[in-house]
């Protein structure tokens, strides 16, 4: 596993388990790099991933702070076996945000380090060829499972044509 993913997973578990309380200021990227014996760029990558997964917020000029998750996040105990996971999801309302937090926690508890790839709606206006290139780039980066918001516009034809590049494709739908 890449070093930044190991550190991301360690910090994410500390956040989820309450070892790092909401509002806690985290080490700066420079301090994290020194503490973990990694480069500044690797440390920045860790924080970028934590921010994209809505566990940490960056405050300009102040640093990185642990966000407060929904109380219901702490309910998952079973595991998933899906390899490296990429998520094309958005958090447009509170119920969706709660689901997102639960999903990330469940994946973390199973030993996965999910990666936010952006929002499904970003690809709705892509040509089929461009969408296929983007999806194949996810597969080339090691993503084995895609989790996609299934009730949004998405280039499904492109996804169908590259489906064999992934171990699993999971759709979530909100009514």
mmCIF file of C-alpha atoms in Angstrom, residues 88 119-127 130-132 134-135 138 153-155 158:
data_model
loop_
_atom_site.group_PDB
_atom_site.id
_atom_site.type_symbol
_atom_site.label_atom_id
_atom_site.label_comp_id
_atom_site.label_asym_id
_atom_site.label_seq_id
_atom_site.Cartn_x
_atom_site.Cartn_y
_atom_site.Cartn_z
ATOM 1 C CA UNK A 88 -18.273 9.250 -7.980
ATOM 2 C CA UNK A 119 -19.120 13.935 -8.724
ATOM 3 C CA UNK A 120 -21.139 11.788 -11.113
ATOM 4 C CA UNK A 121 -22.805 14.872 -12.635
ATOM 5 C CA UNK A 122 -19.415 16.185 -13.803
ATOM 6 C CA UNK A 123 -19.406 13.546 -16.543
ATOM 7 C CA UNK A 124 -22.966 13.994 -17.788
ATOM 8 C CA UNK A 125 -21.952 16.248 -20.694
ATOM 9 C CA UNK A 126 -18.861 14.273 -21.708
ATOM 10 C CA UNK A 127 -18.808 12.573 -25.080
ATOM 11 C CA UNK A 130 -14.080 11.257 -23.251
ATOM 12 C CA UNK A 131 -16.099 9.476 -20.542
ATOM 13 C CA UNK A 132 -14.451 6.160 -21.482
ATOM 14 C CA UNK A 134 -11.775 9.150 -17.800
ATOM 15 C CA UNK A 135 -13.193 5.840 -16.560
ATOM 16 C CA UNK A 138 -9.523 5.412 -12.946
ATOM 17 C CA UNK A 153 -27.245 11.682 -15.161
ATOM 18 C CA UNK A 154 -24.198 9.640 -16.120
ATOM 19 C CA UNK A 155 -22.634 8.399 -19.372
ATOM 20 C CA UNK A 158 -19.375 4.614 -21.825
#
